[in-house]
Short mmCIF file of C-alpha atoms and ligand atoms in Angstrom, two decimals:
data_model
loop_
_atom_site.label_atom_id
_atom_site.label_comp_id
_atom_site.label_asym_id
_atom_site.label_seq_id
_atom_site.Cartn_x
_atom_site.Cartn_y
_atom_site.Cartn_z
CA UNK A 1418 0.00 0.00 0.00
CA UNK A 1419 1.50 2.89 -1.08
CA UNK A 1420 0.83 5.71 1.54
CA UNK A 1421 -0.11 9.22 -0.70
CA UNK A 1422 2.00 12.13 -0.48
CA UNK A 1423 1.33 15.36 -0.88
CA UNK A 1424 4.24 17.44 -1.16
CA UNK A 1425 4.37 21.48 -1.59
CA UNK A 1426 7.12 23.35 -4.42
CA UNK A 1427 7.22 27.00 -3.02
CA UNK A 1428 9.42 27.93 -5.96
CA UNK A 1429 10.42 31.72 -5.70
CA UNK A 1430 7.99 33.15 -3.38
CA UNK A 1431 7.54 34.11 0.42
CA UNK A 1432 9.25 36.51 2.90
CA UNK A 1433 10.04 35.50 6.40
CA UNK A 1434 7.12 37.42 7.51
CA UNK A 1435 5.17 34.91 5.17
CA UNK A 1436 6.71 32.08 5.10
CA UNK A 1437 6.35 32.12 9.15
CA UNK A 1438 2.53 32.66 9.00
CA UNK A 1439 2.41 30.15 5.74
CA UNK A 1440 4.53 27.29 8.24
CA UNK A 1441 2.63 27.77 11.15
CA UNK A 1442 -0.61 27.69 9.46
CA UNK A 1443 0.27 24.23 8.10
CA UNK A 1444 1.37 22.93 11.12
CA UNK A 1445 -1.48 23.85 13.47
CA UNK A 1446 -3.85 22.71 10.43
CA UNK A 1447 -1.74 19.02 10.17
CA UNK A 1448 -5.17 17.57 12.60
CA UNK A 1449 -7.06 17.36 9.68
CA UNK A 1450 -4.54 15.18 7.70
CA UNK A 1451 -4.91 11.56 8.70
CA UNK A 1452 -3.61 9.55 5.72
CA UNK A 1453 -0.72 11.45 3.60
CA UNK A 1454 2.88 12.03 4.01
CA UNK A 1455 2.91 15.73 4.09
CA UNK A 1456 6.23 17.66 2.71
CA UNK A 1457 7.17 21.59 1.94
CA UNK A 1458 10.14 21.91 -0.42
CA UNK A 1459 11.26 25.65 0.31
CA UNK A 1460 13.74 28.16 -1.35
CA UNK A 1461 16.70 27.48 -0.29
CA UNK A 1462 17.40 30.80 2.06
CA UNK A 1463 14.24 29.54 4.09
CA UNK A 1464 15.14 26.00 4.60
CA UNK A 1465 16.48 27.04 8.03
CA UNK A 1466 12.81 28.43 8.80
CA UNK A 1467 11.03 25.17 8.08
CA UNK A 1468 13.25 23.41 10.13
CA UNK A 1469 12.74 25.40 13.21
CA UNK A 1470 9.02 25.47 12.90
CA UNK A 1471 8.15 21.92 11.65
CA UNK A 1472 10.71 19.64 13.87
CA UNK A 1473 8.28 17.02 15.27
CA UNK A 1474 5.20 19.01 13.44
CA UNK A 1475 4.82 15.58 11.11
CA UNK A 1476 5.61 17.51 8.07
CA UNK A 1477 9.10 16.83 6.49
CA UNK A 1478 11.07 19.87 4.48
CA UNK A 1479 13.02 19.56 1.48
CA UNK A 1480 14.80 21.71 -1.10
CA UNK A 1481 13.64 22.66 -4.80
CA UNK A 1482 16.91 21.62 -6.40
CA UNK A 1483 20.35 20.09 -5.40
CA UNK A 1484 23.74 20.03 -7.10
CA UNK A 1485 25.41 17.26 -8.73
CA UNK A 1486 28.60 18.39 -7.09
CA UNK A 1487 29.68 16.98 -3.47
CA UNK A 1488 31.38 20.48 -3.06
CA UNK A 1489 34.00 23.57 -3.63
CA UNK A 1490 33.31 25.99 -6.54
CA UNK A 1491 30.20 25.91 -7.72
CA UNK A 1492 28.65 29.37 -7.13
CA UNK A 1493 25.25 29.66 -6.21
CA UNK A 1494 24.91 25.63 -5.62
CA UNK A 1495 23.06 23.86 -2.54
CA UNK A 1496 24.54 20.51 -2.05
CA UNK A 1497 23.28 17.32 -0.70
CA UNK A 1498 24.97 17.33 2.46
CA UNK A 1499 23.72 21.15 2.83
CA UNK A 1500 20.20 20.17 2.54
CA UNK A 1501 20.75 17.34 5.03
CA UNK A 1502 22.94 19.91 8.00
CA UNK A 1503 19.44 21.64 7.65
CA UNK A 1504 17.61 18.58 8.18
CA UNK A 1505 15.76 18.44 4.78
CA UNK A 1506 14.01 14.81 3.77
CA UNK A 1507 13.29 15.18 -0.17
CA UNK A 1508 15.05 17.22 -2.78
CA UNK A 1509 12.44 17.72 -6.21
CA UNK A 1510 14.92 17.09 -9.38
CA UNK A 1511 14.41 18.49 -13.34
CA UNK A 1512 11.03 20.69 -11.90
CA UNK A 1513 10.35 22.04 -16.28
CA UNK A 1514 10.92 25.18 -14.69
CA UNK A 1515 14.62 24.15 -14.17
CA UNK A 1516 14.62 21.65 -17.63
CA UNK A 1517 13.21 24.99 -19.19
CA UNK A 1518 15.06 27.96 -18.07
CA UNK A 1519 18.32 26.08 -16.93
CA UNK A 1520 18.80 23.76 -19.49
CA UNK A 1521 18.53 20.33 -17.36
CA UNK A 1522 19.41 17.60 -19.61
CA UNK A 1523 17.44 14.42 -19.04
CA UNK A 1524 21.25 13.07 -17.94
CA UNK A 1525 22.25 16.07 -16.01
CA UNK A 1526 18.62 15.88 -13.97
CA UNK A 1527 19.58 11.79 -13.77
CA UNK A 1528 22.90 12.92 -12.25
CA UNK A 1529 21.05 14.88 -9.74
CA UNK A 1530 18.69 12.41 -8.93
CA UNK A 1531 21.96 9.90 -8.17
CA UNK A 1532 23.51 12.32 -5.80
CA UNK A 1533 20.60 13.06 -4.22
CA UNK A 1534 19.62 9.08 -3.33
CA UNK A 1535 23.38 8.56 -2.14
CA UNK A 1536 23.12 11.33 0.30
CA UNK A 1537 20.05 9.59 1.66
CA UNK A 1538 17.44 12.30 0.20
CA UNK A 1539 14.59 11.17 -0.99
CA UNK A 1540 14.46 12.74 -4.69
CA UNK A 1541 11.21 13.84 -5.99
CA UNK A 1542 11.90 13.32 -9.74
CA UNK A 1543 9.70 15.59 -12.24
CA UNK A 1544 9.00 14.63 -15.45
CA UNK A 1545 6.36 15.55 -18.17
CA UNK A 1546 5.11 17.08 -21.69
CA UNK A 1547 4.39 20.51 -23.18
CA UNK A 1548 1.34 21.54 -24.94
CA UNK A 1549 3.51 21.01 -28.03
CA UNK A 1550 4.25 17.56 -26.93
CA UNK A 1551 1.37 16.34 -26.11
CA UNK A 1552 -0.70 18.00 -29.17
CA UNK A 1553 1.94 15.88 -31.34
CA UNK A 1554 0.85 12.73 -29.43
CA UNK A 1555 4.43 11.89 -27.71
CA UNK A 1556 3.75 12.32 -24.32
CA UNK A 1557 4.56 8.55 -23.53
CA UNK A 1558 7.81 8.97 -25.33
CA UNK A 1559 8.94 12.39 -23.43
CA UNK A 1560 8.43 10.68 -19.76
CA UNK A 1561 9.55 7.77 -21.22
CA UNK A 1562 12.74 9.32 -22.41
CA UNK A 1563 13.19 11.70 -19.20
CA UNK A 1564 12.52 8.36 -16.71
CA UNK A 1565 14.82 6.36 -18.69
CA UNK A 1566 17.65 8.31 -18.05
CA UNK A 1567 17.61 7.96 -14.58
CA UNK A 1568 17.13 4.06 -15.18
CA UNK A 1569 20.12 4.05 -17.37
CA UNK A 1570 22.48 6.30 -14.67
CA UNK A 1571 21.34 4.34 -11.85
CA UNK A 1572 19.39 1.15 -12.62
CA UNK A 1573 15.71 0.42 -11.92
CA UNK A 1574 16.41 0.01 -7.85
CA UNK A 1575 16.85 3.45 -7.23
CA UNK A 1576 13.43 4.58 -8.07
CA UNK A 1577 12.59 2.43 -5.11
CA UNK A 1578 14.23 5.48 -3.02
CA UNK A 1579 12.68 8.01 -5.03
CA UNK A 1580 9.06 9.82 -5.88
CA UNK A 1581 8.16 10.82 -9.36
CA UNK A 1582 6.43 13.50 -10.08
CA UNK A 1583 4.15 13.48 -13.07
CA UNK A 1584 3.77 17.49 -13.93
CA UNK A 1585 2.81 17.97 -17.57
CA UNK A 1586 4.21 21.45 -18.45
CA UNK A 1587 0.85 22.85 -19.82
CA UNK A 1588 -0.62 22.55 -16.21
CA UNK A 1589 1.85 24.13 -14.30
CA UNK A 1590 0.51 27.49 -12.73
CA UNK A 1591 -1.91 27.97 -16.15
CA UNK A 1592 -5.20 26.37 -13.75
CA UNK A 1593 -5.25 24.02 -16.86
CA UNK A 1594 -5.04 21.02 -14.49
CA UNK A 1595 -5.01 17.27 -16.50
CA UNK A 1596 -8.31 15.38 -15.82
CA UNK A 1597 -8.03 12.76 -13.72
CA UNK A 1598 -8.65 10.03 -16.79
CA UNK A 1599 -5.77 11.97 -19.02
CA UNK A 1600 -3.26 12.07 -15.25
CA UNK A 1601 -4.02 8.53 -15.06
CA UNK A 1602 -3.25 7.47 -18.55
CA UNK A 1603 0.04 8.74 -18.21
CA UNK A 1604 0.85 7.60 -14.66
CA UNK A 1605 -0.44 4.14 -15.82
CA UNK A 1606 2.46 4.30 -17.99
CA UNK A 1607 4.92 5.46 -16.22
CA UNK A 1608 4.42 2.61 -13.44
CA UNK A 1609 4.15 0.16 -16.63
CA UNK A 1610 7.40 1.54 -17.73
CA UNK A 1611 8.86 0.56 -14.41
CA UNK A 1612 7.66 -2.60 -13.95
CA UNK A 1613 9.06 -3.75 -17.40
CA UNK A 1614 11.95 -3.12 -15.73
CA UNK A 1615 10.69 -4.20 -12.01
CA UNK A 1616 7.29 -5.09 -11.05
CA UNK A 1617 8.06 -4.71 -7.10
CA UNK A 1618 9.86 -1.55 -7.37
CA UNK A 1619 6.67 -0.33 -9.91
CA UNK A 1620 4.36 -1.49 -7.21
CA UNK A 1621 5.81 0.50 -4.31
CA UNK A 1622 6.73 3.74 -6.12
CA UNK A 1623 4.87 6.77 -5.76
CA UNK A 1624 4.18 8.93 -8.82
CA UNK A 1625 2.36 12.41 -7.73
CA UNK A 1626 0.31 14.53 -9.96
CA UNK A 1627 1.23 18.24 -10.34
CA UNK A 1628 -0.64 20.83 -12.85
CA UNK A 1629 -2.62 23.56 -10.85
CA UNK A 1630 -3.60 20.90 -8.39
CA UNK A 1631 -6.74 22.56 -5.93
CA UNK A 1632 -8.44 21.41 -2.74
CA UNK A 1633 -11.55 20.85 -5.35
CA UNK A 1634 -10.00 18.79 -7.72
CA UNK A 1635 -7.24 16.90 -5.22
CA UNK A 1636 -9.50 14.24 -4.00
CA UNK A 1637 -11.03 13.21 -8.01
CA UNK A 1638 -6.87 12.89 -8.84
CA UNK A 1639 -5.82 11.00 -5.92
CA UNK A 1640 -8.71 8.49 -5.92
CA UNK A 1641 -6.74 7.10 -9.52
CA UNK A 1642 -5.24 4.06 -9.08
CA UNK A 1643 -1.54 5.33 -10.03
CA UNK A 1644 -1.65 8.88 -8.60
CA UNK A 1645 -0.78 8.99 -5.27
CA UNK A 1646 -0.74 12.19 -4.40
CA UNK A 1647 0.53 15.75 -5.43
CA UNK A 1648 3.34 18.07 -6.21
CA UNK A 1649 1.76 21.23 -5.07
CA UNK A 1650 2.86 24.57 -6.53
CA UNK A 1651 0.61 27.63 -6.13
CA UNK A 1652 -1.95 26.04 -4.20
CA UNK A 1653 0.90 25.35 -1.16
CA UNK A 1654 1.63 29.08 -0.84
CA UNK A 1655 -1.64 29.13 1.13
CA UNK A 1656 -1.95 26.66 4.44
CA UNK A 1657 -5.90 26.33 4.26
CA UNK A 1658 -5.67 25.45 0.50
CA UNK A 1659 -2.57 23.03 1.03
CA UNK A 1660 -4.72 21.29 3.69
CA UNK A 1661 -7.16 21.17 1.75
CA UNK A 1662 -4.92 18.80 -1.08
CA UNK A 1663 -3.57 16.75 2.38
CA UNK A 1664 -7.25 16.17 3.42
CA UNK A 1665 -8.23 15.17 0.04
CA UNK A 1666 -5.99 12.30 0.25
CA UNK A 1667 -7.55 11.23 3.70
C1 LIG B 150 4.73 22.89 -9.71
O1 LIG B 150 5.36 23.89 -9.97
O2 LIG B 150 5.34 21.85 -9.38
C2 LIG B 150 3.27 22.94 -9.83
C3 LIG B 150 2.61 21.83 -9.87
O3 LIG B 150 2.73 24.19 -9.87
P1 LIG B 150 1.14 24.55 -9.84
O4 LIG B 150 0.51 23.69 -8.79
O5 LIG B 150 1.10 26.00 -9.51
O6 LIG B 150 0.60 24.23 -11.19
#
């Protein structure tokens, strides 16, 4: 049984002022979540922050991105062993905003996806179309081909360590959000891609659905037999409307 996860991508937004009232609205809020994993993956200058307010709170912390690199010059990078002095469970790797305005390869995002499981992070793994993409009808072979390079870098085992994150690009912050039947398609896949590969390490991983996720559309996604929960962007910026996605899940 594969317990749902609902996990929140700040990206570039809050202030301490608001990131305070944001963290301790989530954790005096966490009563009404009885079923998923609850995570916030912060900017990196506010990692500190959630781990003051959320030790023993139930909800874990993470960062948005991680370096390849163990260490030395790499200016402007957050490493793996960073993330972890600041007590951080999950690291999301190749979020399209970094594919897109970076320039992640599909083997550079693999490569930090491999540093992140050695650490002992838990990657969250994004993958997923454009409009483009999917109005050319290759949106199996764009996950397949972004998935696959983390299969080739690592092997099939270390998605057992890992979360993907199913977040086609055309939903992300547009309120476009997939229907459940079109999420599903495509996270049937993806599991079927694993398990060609690995039918127990299919079984146990957890793909999450992100595209303008909402507390009134959550629970419709979630009840799909392959999503298992949500990579939350704009929606986690507020804590009644991030509950809202973690009770969905209940
Ligand atoms: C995201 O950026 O991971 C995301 C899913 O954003 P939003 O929920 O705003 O579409």
């Amino acid at each position: 049984m594969r317990q749902p996860l609902v996990a929140g991508n700040w990206k570039m937004n809050g202030s301490q002022e608001s990131i305070k009232t944001l963290l301790s609205g989530i954790k005096s809020g966490m009563g009404r979540v009885n079923n998923a994993e609850v995570a916030v993956c912060a900017p990196a200058i506010y990692i500190p922050m959630a781990q003051a307010e959320l030790q023993d709170s139930g909800v874990a912390w993470g960062g948005q991105d991680v370096s390849t690199e163990a260490s030395g010059a790499f200016t402007g990078e957050i490493s793996t062993a960073m993330l972890q002095d600041f007590g951080c469970k999950y690291a999301i790797v190749g979020h399209s905003e970094r594919r897109t305005y970076h320039g992640e390869s599909d083997q550079y995002v693999a490569k930090k996806y491999a540093a992140a499981r050695a650490a002992g992070l838990v990657p969250i793994l994004c993958i997923g179309e454009t409009l483009e993409e999917r109005e050319q009808g290759i949106t199996e072979e764009v996950v397949a081909r972004q998935l696959d390079a983390v299969i080739e870098l690592e092997g099939v085992a270390a998605l057992a360590n890992g979360v993907i994150a199913y977040e086609p690009v055309w939903a992300i912050g547009t309120g476009k959000t997939a229907t459940p039947d079109q999420a599903q398609d495509v996270h049937q896949f993806i599991r079927g891609r694993v398990a060609a590969h690995d039918q127990a390490v299919a079984d146990g991983v957890r793909i999450l659905y992100g595209g303008s996720m909402k507390p009134d559309n959550a629970a419709e996604l979630i009840s799909k037999p392959d999503i298992d929960g949500g990579l939350i962007g704009g929606a986690s910026l507020k804590a009644d409307d991030f509950l809202g996605i973690c009770e969905a899940a209940n």
